[in-house]
Structures are given as structure tokens and as C-alpha cells.
Amino acid sequence: MPSSRPSFLSAGGPASRRSVLAAGGALGLGALLTACGDGDADQEGKGGSDGGGAWSFQDDRGKKIRKDSAPKNIVAFTGVAAALFDYGIEVKGVFGPTRTKDGKPDVQAGDLDIDKVTVLGNEWGQFSVEKYASLEPDLLVSGVLDAKGTLWYVPEESKDKILPLADSVGISMYDRELPQPLARMLALAASLGAEVKAKKVTDAKKRFEDAAERLRKAAKSRPEIKVLVGSASQEIFYVSGSNLSPDLEFFKSLGVKLVEPPESAKKESGGWFENLSWENVDKYPADVIMMDNRTSALQPASLTKPTWRQLPAVKADQVIPRVTEPVYSYAKTAPILEDLAEAIEKAEKVS
């Protein structure tokens, strides 16, 4: 994991939200998701979907954008573009991991047809200001992964040239649980004209709710199963904490027993994860290991470190992908919950 790049390996939400979601068994997942803001899709920013009227949207940085009509020339971080695409909203350009080295769609591109969008930059620090300006953008959309409201993958060194060219929207994926950014992304899509009541969308949301309930039941029935969330580089094995990222904090709220490095061990990374040498990769016993599926991380199939291969969960073939930067649509996040539920349901106790 390059030290110059902010790492997105774990995350979570405030205690009050955790306590609300922990009540899932009593309230039911539908009520829970509504409590987490699922109704936002019917609130702020509908003007653009009401026949060309005025458009407004208040983003998660507290900024309210107003326009005479809904934006049409949209540029977005690749994962955000993929989420909007799932709701029928297409963008002109993208920035962020889009193509792999062999030219195939990156995992973060979802169902995007990457040949039909202008790629402004495929790696951290890349963003062609000239290409961006040529698209005549009227809206830039990205995620927010820190408390300062920084737009993900908008380079710090060129942001003063990029941001004046168009209004921007930030959807926060920081210090909150999965239902909240999902609801906010749906709200943005609705404001841009998405048919959020369409069967495809409501079916995907129902699948997500069912998957969350399945994961809650799996965790309750198998409380002995410990899940470790990791990421690999040649030199370091990263063990994620759960106090900053939407997926892990939601898993924890549903009862999943996550391996949690102490705060003191995560201090070096700003609270995201603990760095372990490969000699110490067995520091935390685990029954299931979720491994970072981004192209920037080494994948389990290519890991030949003897200490890795001797881990009980690895020997038991109980390693599954972690979608570290999800596409924040219900259609793309439901399988994440289903896969973890299945892994817990089937796991052999090896720790």
C-alpha cells in the first residue's frame, strides 16, 4: 500500500448509530434502513427529475448546490459513476481505478461500459484538467473519506484548477455505516432523474435488506466465528479496524465478530489499520479472512509467503474477498453481505 496514498481499509460510525443498528433483530431491517436515512431519496434535490425544473442538492459536506436544471455533463469518481449507472444515470467522464493493466474494467467500475466514458485518470494522483474542461462539466461527484470533506481521488496539487470548473458534490463514506451512504447515493440519483421506484431498484433494495438480515442471523448463530479483514503488499500485511469504514461498522452492528486491532496499533495509519510484518501475520487468530479485492493490493492467489499459507483460515480455504471500496448501490452491496453470511454459516472453527 503506497504510503503517499490515503488507505481505505476500514471504517465505522458513531456509537449512537451503532446502538440503533444493533437493535436490528427487534426493529426489522426495513425499519432500520429507514432510520438510517433511506427516506432521503424522496427529499432534497428532486427538481431535476420533475420535467426540467430547478435543481438543488445538499451534499455531505454541508454544501447546497442550486441550478436552473438538473446537471447533464456529469463527471464522477469511477465507483460513484458505477453506482449512479445502476440507477440509470450516466456520466461523461470518470477518474479513479477504471481499467486494469490488461484493459479490462477495474472491479470499481461495476457495470460501466468503460469504452463509453472519458477516463481522466486511472491511478492515484492522475486527473487530466484539460480533458475535464473539454467535457464542459456542470457537476463533479466523488466520495468523501475524511472529516475534512476532501473529495476522493481529486488530487490535492491540482484541485484549485479542477474545482472552479464545475459545482461538486461529495457523498460521505467516512465514519458512518453502510445504509447511510447507500441512501445518500440513491437520493443523489433520484435528484438527477433516476426512477427510484422502478422494480429493478426496489428489488435490489429488498435483496440488500434480506441479505443484511441473513448476515445478522448467521452472526448470531455462529458467535464463535472470528473474521479478520486484511490487505496485502509485498512488505506488509494490513489488519483493518472497524471504526471508520461503512462496510465493517455495519458488519459489526449486525453481530459479526471482527478482529479489532487496538487503537494504539492503528495510530500510525490514523486509525484505519495495523501494519504487520509477514513474520507476524499470525498475530490475530481468525476463522474467516476477508482480503482487499482492489487491484492495488496483492490477491490471495498470488500470495506465497510461508507464514500466510500456514494460517489456519488459509489452510481451511476460508478466505473471501473484501470489496474494500464498494459500488454504493443496493444491487452491488447485497452480494457482499450474502457472501459474508455464507462464509460464516459454512466456516469451520479453526482459531
CSV table of N, CA, C and O in Angstrom, one decimal, residues 149-247:
chain,number,residue,atom,x,y,z
A,149,GLY,N,-13.8,16.7,4.5
A,149,GLY,CA,-14.6,16.8,3.3
A,149,GLY,C,-13.8,16.8,2.0
A,149,GLY,O,-14.3,17.2,1.0
A,150,THR,N,-12.6,16.2,2.0
A,150,THR,CA,-11.8,16.0,0.8
A,150,THR,C,-12.5,15.1,-0.2
A,150,THR,O,-12.9,14.0,0.2
A,151,LEU,N,-12.5,15.5,-1.4
A,151,LEU,CA,-13.1,14.7,-2.5
A,151,LEU,C,-12.1,13.6,-2.9
A,151,LEU,O,-11.0,13.9,-3.3
A,152,TRP,N,-12.6,12.4,-2.8
A,152,TRP,CA,-11.7,11.2,-3.1
A,152,TRP,C,-11.2,11.2,-4.5
A,152,TRP,O,-12.0,11.4,-5.5
A,153,TYR,N,-9.9,11.1,-4.7
A,153,TYR,CA,-9.2,11.0,-5.9
A,153,TYR,C,-9.1,12.3,-6.7
A,153,TYR,O,-8.7,12.3,-7.9
A,154,VAL,N,-9.6,13.4,-6.1
A,154,VAL,CA,-9.3,14.7,-6.7
A,154,VAL,C,-8.0,15.2,-6.2
A,154,VAL,O,-7.8,15.4,-5.0
A,155,PRO,N,-6.9,15.2,-7.0
A,155,PRO,CA,-5.6,15.5,-6.5
A,155,PRO,C,-5.4,16.8,-5.8
A,155,PRO,O,-5.9,17.8,-6.2
A,156,GLU,N,-4.8,16.8,-4.6
A,156,GLU,CA,-4.6,18.0,-3.8
A,156,GLU,C,-3.8,19.0,-4.6
A,156,GLU,O,-4.1,20.2,-4.6
A,157,GLU,N,-2.8,18.6,-5.4
A,157,GLU,CA,-2.0,19.5,-6.1
A,157,GLU,C,-2.7,20.2,-7.3
A,157,GLU,O,-2.2,21.3,-7.8
A,158,SER,N,-3.8,19.7,-7.8
A,158,SER,CA,-4.5,20.3,-8.9
A,158,SER,C,-5.9,20.7,-8.6
A,158,SER,O,-6.7,21.1,-9.5
A,159,LYS,N,-6.4,20.5,-7.4
A,159,LYS,CA,-7.8,20.8,-7.0
A,159,LYS,C,-8.2,22.2,-7.3
A,159,LYS,O,-9.3,22.5,-7.6
A,160,ASP,N,-7.2,23.1,-7.1
A,160,ASP,CA,-7.6,24.5,-7.3
A,160,ASP,C,-7.8,24.9,-8.8
A,160,ASP,O,-8.4,25.9,-9.1
A,161,LYS,N,-7.4,24.0,-9.7
A,161,LYS,CA,-7.7,24.1,-11.1
A,161,LYS,C,-9.0,23.4,-11.5
A,161,LYS,O,-9.7,23.8,-12.4
A,162,ILE,N,-9.2,22.3,-10.8
A,162,ILE,CA,-10.3,21.4,-11.1
A,162,ILE,C,-11.6,21.9,-10.6
A,162,ILE,O,-12.6,22.1,-11.3
A,163,LEU,N,-11.7,22.2,-9.3
A,163,LEU,CA,-13.0,22.5,-8.6
A,163,LEU,C,-13.6,23.8,-9.1
A,163,LEU,O,-14.9,23.9,-9.1
A,164,PRO,N,-12.9,24.9,-9.6
A,164,PRO,CA,-13.6,26.0,-10.1
A,164,PRO,C,-14.4,25.8,-11.4
A,164,PRO,O,-15.2,26.6,-11.8
A,165,LEU,N,-14.1,24.7,-12.1
A,165,LEU,CA,-14.7,24.4,-13.4
A,165,LEU,C,-16.1,24.0,-13.4
A,165,LEU,O,-16.8,24.1,-14.4
A,166,ALA,N,-16.6,23.5,-12.2
A,166,ALA,CA,-17.9,23.0,-12.1
A,166,ALA,C,-18.3,22.8,-10.6
A,166,ALA,O,-17.4,22.7,-9.8
A,167,ASP,N,-19.6,22.8,-10.4
A,167,ASP,CA,-20.0,22.5,-9.0
A,167,ASP,C,-19.6,21.1,-8.6
A,167,ASP,O,-19.5,20.2,-9.5
A,168,SER,N,-19.5,20.8,-7.4
A,168,SER,CA,-19.1,19.5,-6.9
A,168,SER,C,-20.0,19.0,-5.8
A,168,SER,O,-20.6,19.8,-5.0
A,169,VAL,N,-20.2,17.7,-5.8
A,169,VAL,CA,-21.0,17.0,-4.7
A,169,VAL,C,-20.1,16.0,-4.1
A,169,VAL,O,-19.5,15.2,-4.8
A,170,GLY,N,-20.1,15.9,-2.7
A,170,GLY,CA,-19.4,14.9,-2.0
A,170,GLY,C,-20.4,14.0,-1.2
A,170,GLY,O,-21.2,14.6,-0.4
A,171,ILE,N,-20.3,12.7,-1.4
A,171,ILE,CA,-21.1,11.8,-0.7
A,171,ILE,C,-20.2,11.1,0.3
A,171,ILE,O,-19.2,10.4,-0.1
A,172,SER,N,-20.5,11.2,1.6
A,172,SER,CA,-19.6,10.7,2.6
A,172,SER,C,-19.6,9.2,2.8
A,172,SER,O,-20.7,8.6,2.9
A,173,MET,N,-18.5,8.5,2.8
A,173,MET,CA,-18.3,7.1,3.1
A,173,MET,C,-17.4,7.0,4.3
A,173,MET,O,-16.8,6.0,4.6
A,174,TYR,N,-17.4,8.1,5.1
A,174,TYR,CA,-16.5,8.1,6.3
A,174,TYR,C,-17.3,8.2,7.6
A,174,TYR,O,-18.2,9.0,7.7
A,175,ASP,N,-16.9,7.3,8.5
A,175,ASP,CA,-17.4,7.4,9.9
A,175,ASP,C,-19.0,7.2,9.9
A,175,ASP,O,-19.6,7.9,10.6
A,176,ARG,N,-19.5,6.3,9.1
A,176,ARG,CA,-20.9,6.0,9.1
A,176,ARG,C,-21.1,4.6,8.6
A,176,ARG,O,-20.2,4.0,8.0
A,177,GLU,N,-22.3,4.0,8.8
A,177,GLU,CA,-22.5,2.7,8.4
A,177,GLU,C,-23.1,2.6,7.0
A,177,GLU,O,-23.7,3.5,6.5
A,178,LEU,N,-23.0,1.4,6.4
A,178,LEU,CA,-23.3,1.2,5.0
A,178,LEU,C,-24.7,1.7,4.6
A,178,LEU,O,-24.8,2.3,3.5
A,179,PRO,N,-25.8,1.5,5.3
A,179,PRO,CA,-27.1,2.0,4.8
A,179,PRO,C,-27.1,3.5,4.6
A,179,PRO,O,-27.8,4.0,3.7
A,180,GLN,N,-26.3,4.3,5.3
A,180,GLN,CA,-26.3,5.8,5.1
A,180,GLN,C,-25.8,6.2,3.8
A,180,GLN,O,-26.4,6.9,3.0
A,181,PRO,N,-24.5,5.8,3.4
A,181,PRO,CA,-24.1,6.2,2.0
A,181,PRO,C,-24.9,5.6,0.9
A,181,PRO,O,-25.1,6.3,-0.2
A,182,LEU,N,-25.5,4.4,1.1
A,182,LEU,CA,-26.4,3.9,0.1
A,182,LEU,C,-27.6,4.8,-0.1
A,182,LEU,O,-28.0,5.0,-1.2
A,183,ALA,N,-28.2,5.2,1.0
A,183,ALA,CA,-29.4,6.1,1.0
A,183,ALA,C,-29.0,7.4,0.3
A,183,ALA,O,-29.8,8.0,-0.5
A,184,ARG,N,-27.8,8.0,0.6
A,184,ARG,CA,-27.4,9.3,0.1
A,184,ARG,C,-27.2,9.1,-1.4
A,184,ARG,O,-27.5,10.1,-2.2
A,185,MET,N,-26.6,8.0,-1.9
A,185,MET,CA,-26.3,7.8,-3.3
A,185,MET,C,-27.7,7.7,-4.1
A,185,MET,O,-27.8,8.2,-5.2
A,186,LEU,N,-28.6,7.0,-3.4
A,186,LEU,CA,-29.9,6.9,-4.1
A,186,LEU,C,-30.6,8.3,-4.1
A,186,LEU,O,-31.3,8.6,-5.1
A,187,ALA,N,-30.4,9.1,-3.1
A,187,ALA,CA,-31.0,10.4,-3.1
A,187,ALA,C,-30.4,11.3,-4.2
A,187,ALA,O,-31.2,12.0,-4.9
A,188,LEU,N,-29.1,11.2,-4.4
A,188,LEU,CA,-28.5,11.9,-5.5
A,188,LEU,C,-29.0,11.4,-6.8
A,188,LEU,O,-29.3,12.3,-7.7
A,189,ALA,N,-29.1,10.1,-7.0
A,189,ALA,CA,-29.6,9.6,-8.3
A,189,ALA,C,-31.0,10.0,-8.5
A,189,ALA,O,-31.4,10.4,-9.7
A,190,ALA,N,-31.8,10.0,-7.5
A,190,ALA,CA,-33.2,10.5,-7.6
A,190,ALA,C,-33.3,11.9,-8.1
A,190,ALA,O,-34.1,12.3,-8.9
A,191,SER,N,-32.4,12.8,-7.5
A,191,SER,CA,-32.4,14.2,-7.9
A,191,SER,C,-32.0,14.4,-9.3
A,191,SER,O,-32.4,15.4,-9.9
A,192,LEU,N,-31.2,13.5,-9.8
A,192,LEU,CA,-30.7,13.6,-11.2
A,192,LEU,C,-31.7,12.9,-12.2
A,192,LEU,O,-31.4,12.9,-13.4
A,193,GLY,N,-32.8,12.4,-11.7
A,193,GLY,CA,-33.8,11.9,-12.6
A,193,GLY,C,-34.0,10.4,-12.6
A,193,GLY,O,-34.8,9.8,-13.4
A,194,ALA,N,-33.3,9.7,-11.7
A,194,ALA,CA,-33.5,8.2,-11.6
A,194,ALA,C,-34.9,7.8,-11.2
A,194,ALA,O,-35.5,8.5,-10.4
A,195,GLU,N,-35.4,6.7,-11.7
A,195,GLU,CA,-36.7,6.2,-11.4
A,195,GLU,C,-36.4,5.3,-10.1
A,195,GLU,O,-36.3,4.1,-10.3
A,196,VAL,N,-36.4,5.9,-9.0
A,196,VAL,CA,-36.1,5.1,-7.8
A,196,VAL,C,-37.2,4.2,-7.3
A,196,VAL,O,-37.0,3.3,-6.5
A,197,LYS,N,-38.4,4.3,-7.9
A,197,LYS,CA,-39.5,3.4,-7.6
A,197,LYS,C,-39.5,2.2,-8.6
A,197,LYS,O,-40.4,1.4,-8.5
A,198,ALA,N,-38.6,2.2,-9.5
A,198,ALA,CA,-38.6,1.2,-10.5
A,198,ALA,C,-38.4,-0.2,-9.9
A,198,ALA,O,-37.7,-0.3,-8.9
A,199,LYS,N,-39.0,-1.2,-10.5
A,199,LYS,CA,-38.9,-2.6,-9.9
A,199,LYS,C,-37.4,-3.0,-9.7
A,199,LYS,O,-37.1,-3.6,-8.7
A,200,LYS,N,-36.6,-2.7,-10.6
A,200,LYS,CA,-35.1,-3.0,-10.5
A,200,LYS,C,-34.5,-2.5,-9.3
A,200,LYS,O,-33.7,-3.2,-8.6
A,201,VAL,N,-34.9,-1.2,-9.0
A,201,VAL,CA,-34.3,-0.6,-7.8
A,201,VAL,C,-34.9,-1.1,-6.5
A,201,VAL,O,-34.2,-1.5,-5.5
A,202,THR,N,-36.2,-1.3,-6.5
A,202,THR,CA,-36.9,-1.8,-5.3
A,202,THR,C,-36.5,-3.2,-5.0
A,202,THR,O,-36.4,-3.6,-3.8
A,203,ASP,N,-36.4,-4.0,-6.1
A,203,ASP,CA,-35.9,-5.4,-5.9
A,203,ASP,C,-34.5,-5.5,-5.3
A,203,ASP,O,-34.2,-6.3,-4.4
A,204,ALA,N,-33.6,-4.6,-5.8
A,204,ALA,CA,-32.3,-4.6,-5.3
A,204,ALA,C,-32.2,-4.2,-3.8
A,204,ALA,O,-31.5,-4.7,-3.0
A,205,LYS,N,-33.0,-3.2,-3.5
A,205,LYS,CA,-33.1,-2.8,-2.1
A,205,LYS,C,-33.6,-3.9,-1.2
A,205,LYS,O,-33.1,-4.1,-0.1
A,206,LYS,N,-34.6,-4.6,-1.6
A,206,LYS,CA,-35.2,-5.7,-0.9
A,206,LYS,C,-34.1,-6.8,-0.7
A,206,LYS,O,-34.0,-7.4,0.4
A,207,ARG,N,-33.4,-7.0,-1.8
A,207,ARG,CA,-32.3,-8.1,-1.7
A,207,ARG,C,-31.3,-7.6,-0.6
A,207,ARG,O,-30.8,-8.5,0.2
A,208,PHE,N,-30.9,-6.4,-0.6
A,208,PHE,CA,-30.0,-5.9,0.4
A,208,PHE,C,-30.5,-6.1,1.8
A,208,PHE,O,-29.8,-6.5,2.7
A,209,GLU,N,-31.8,-5.7,2.0
A,209,GLU,CA,-32.4,-5.9,3.4
A,209,GLU,C,-32.4,-7.3,3.8
A,209,GLU,O,-32.1,-7.7,4.9
A,210,ASP,N,-32.8,-8.2,2.8
A,210,ASP,CA,-32.8,-9.6,3.1
A,210,ASP,C,-31.4,-10.2,3.4
A,210,ASP,O,-31.2,-11.0,4.3
A,211,ALA,N,-30.4,-9.7,2.7
A,211,ALA,CA,-29.0,-10.1,2.9
A,211,ALA,C,-28.5,-9.6,4.3
A,211,ALA,O,-27.8,-10.3,5.0
A,212,ALA,N,-28.9,-8.4,4.7
A,212,ALA,CA,-28.5,-7.9,6.0
A,212,ALA,C,-29.1,-8.7,7.1
A,212,ALA,O,-28.4,-9.1,8.1
A,213,GLU,N,-30.3,-9.1,6.9
A,213,GLU,CA,-31.0,-10.0,7.9
A,213,GLU,C,-30.3,-11.3,8.0
A,213,GLU,O,-30.1,-11.9,9.0
A,214,ARG,N,-30.0,-11.9,6.8
A,214,ARG,CA,-29.3,-13.2,6.8
A,214,ARG,C,-28.0,-13.1,7.5
A,214,ARG,O,-27.6,-14.0,8.3
A,215,LEU,N,-27.2,-12.0,7.3
A,215,LEU,CA,-25.9,-11.9,7.9
A,215,LEU,C,-26.1,-11.7,9.4
A,215,LEU,O,-25.3,-12.3,10.2
A,216,ARG,N,-27.1,-11.0,9.9
A,216,ARG,CA,-27.4,-10.9,11.3
A,216,ARG,C,-27.7,-12.2,11.9
A,216,ARG,O,-27.1,-12.6,13.0
A,217,LYS,N,-28.5,-13.0,11.3
A,217,LYS,CA,-28.8,-14.4,11.8
A,217,LYS,C,-27.6,-15.3,11.8
A,217,LYS,O,-27.4,-16.1,12.7
A,218,ALA,N,-26.8,-15.2,10.7
A,218,ALA,CA,-25.6,-16.0,10.6
A,218,ALA,C,-24.6,-15.7,11.8
A,218,ALA,O,-24.1,-16.6,12.4
A,219,ALA,N,-24.4,-14.4,12.0
A,219,ALA,CA,-23.5,-14.0,13.1
A,219,ALA,C,-24.1,-14.4,14.5
A,219,ALA,O,-23.3,-14.8,15.3
A,220,LYS,N,-25.4,-14.3,14.6
A,220,LYS,CA,-26.0,-14.7,15.9
A,220,LYS,C,-25.9,-16.2,16.1
A,220,LYS,O,-25.6,-16.7,17.3
A,221,SER,N,-26.0,-17.0,15.1
A,221,SER,CA,-26.0,-18.5,15.2
A,221,SER,C,-24.5,-19.0,15.3
A,221,SER,O,-24.3,-20.1,15.8
A,222,ARG,N,-23.5,-18.2,14.8
A,222,ARG,CA,-22.1,-18.6,14.9
A,222,ARG,C,-21.3,-17.6,15.6
A,222,ARG,O,-20.3,-17.0,15.0
A,223,PRO,N,-21.6,-17.3,16.9
A,223,PRO,CA,-20.8,-16.3,17.6
A,223,PRO,C,-19.4,-16.6,17.8
A,223,PRO,O,-18.6,-15.7,18.1
A,224,GLU,N,-19.0,-17.8,17.6
A,224,GLU,CA,-17.6,-18.3,17.8
A,224,GLU,C,-16.7,-17.9,16.6
A,224,GLU,O,-15.5,-18.0,16.7
A,225,ILE,N,-17.3,-17.6,15.5
A,225,ILE,CA,-16.5,-17.3,14.3
A,225,ILE,C,-15.9,-15.9,14.3
A,225,ILE,O,-16.6,-14.9,14.3
A,226,LYS,N,-14.6,-15.9,14.2
A,226,LYS,CA,-13.9,-14.6,14.1
A,226,LYS,C,-13.5,-14.3,12.7
A,226,LYS,O,-13.0,-15.1,12.0
A,227,VAL,N,-13.8,-13.0,12.3
A,227,VAL,CA,-13.5,-12.6,10.9
A,227,VAL,C,-12.4,-11.5,11.0
A,227,VAL,O,-12.5,-10.5,11.7
A,228,LEU,N,-11.3,-11.8,10.2
A,228,LEU,CA,-10.2,-10.8,10.1
A,228,LEU,C,-10.3,-10.2,8.7
A,228,LEU,O,-10.5,-10.9,7.7
A,229,VAL,N,-10.1,-8.8,8.7
A,229,VAL,CA,-10.2,-8.1,7.4
A,229,VAL,C,-8.8,-7.6,7.1
A,229,VAL,O,-8.2,-6.9,7.9
A,230,GLY,N,-8.2,-8.0,6.0
A,230,GLY,CA,-6.8,-7.7,5.7
A,230,GLY,C,-6.6,-7.2,4.3
A,230,GLY,O,-7.4,-7.2,3.4
A,231,SER,N,-5.3,-6.7,4.1
A,231,SER,CA,-4.9,-6.3,2.8
A,231,SER,C,-3.4,-6.6,2.7
A,231,SER,O,-2.7,-6.5,3.7
A,232,ALA,N,-2.9,-6.9,1.5
A,232,ALA,CA,-1.5,-7.4,1.4
A,232,ALA,C,-0.7,-6.6,0.4
A,232,ALA,O,-1.2,-6.2,-0.7
A,233,SER,N,0.5,-6.3,0.8
A,233,SER,CA,1.5,-5.8,-0.1
A,233,SER,C,2.8,-6.7,0.1
A,233,SER,O,2.8,-7.6,0.9
A,234,GLN,N,3.8,-6.5,-0.7
A,234,GLN,CA,5.0,-7.4,-0.6
A,234,GLN,C,5.6,-7.3,0.7
A,234,GLN,O,6.1,-8.3,1.2
A,235,GLU,N,5.6,-6.1,1.4
A,235,GLU,CA,6.3,-6.0,2.6
A,235,GLU,C,5.4,-6.1,3.9
A,235,GLU,O,5.9,-6.4,4.9
A,236,ILE,N,4.1,-5.7,3.7
A,236,ILE,CA,3.2,-5.5,4.9
A,236,ILE,C,1.9,-6.2,4.7
A,236,ILE,O,1.3,-6.3,3.6
A,237,PHE,N,1.4,-6.7,5.8
A,237,PHE,CA,0.0,-7.2,5.9
A,237,PHE,C,-0.7,-6.3,6.8
A,237,PHE,O,-0.4,-6.0,7.9
A,238,TYR,N,-1.8,-5.7,6.2
A,238,TYR,CA,-2.6,-4.7,7.0
A,238,TYR,C,-3.8,-5.3,7.6
A,238,TYR,O,-4.6,-6.0,6.9
A,239,VAL,N,-4.0,-5.1,8.9
A,239,VAL,CA,-5.2,-5.6,9.5
A,239,VAL,C,-6.2,-4.5,9.8
A,239,VAL,O,-5.8,-3.6,10.6
A,240,SER,N,-7.3,-4.5,9.2
A,240,SER,CA,-8.2,-3.3,9.3
A,240,SER,C,-9.0,-3.3,10.6
A,240,SER,O,-9.4,-4.4,11.2
A,241,GLY,N,-9.1,-2.1,11.2
A,241,GLY,CA,-10.1,-1.9,12.3
A,241,GLY,C,-11.4,-1.5,11.7
A,241,GLY,O,-11.6,-1.3,10.5
A,242,SER,N,-12.4,-1.4,12.5
A,242,SER,CA,-13.8,-1.3,12.0
A,242,SER,C,-14.4,0.1,12.4
A,242,SER,O,-15.6,0.3,12.2
A,243,ASN,N,-13.6,1.0,12.9
A,243,ASN,CA,-14.2,2.2,13.4
A,243,ASN,C,-14.3,3.4,12.4
A,243,ASN,O,-14.6,4.5,12.8
A,244,LEU,N,-14.0,3.1,11.2
A,244,LEU,CA,-14.1,4.2,10.2
A,244,LEU,C,-14.9,3.8,8.9
A,244,LEU,O,-15.4,4.7,8.2
A,245,SER,N,-14.9,2.6,8.5
A,245,SER,CA,-15.5,2.3,7.2
A,245,SER,C,-16.9,1.7,7.3
A,245,SER,O,-17.2,1.0,8.2
A,246,PRO,N,-17.7,2.1,6.3
A,246,PRO,CA,-19.1,1.8,6.3
A,246,PRO,C,-19.4,0.3,6.3
A,246,PRO,O,-20.3,-0.2,7.0
A,247,ASP,N,-18.7,-0.5,5.5
A,247,ASP,CA,-19.0,-2.0,5.5
A,247,ASP,C,-18.7,-2.6,6.8
A,247,ASP,O,-19.5,-3.4,7.4
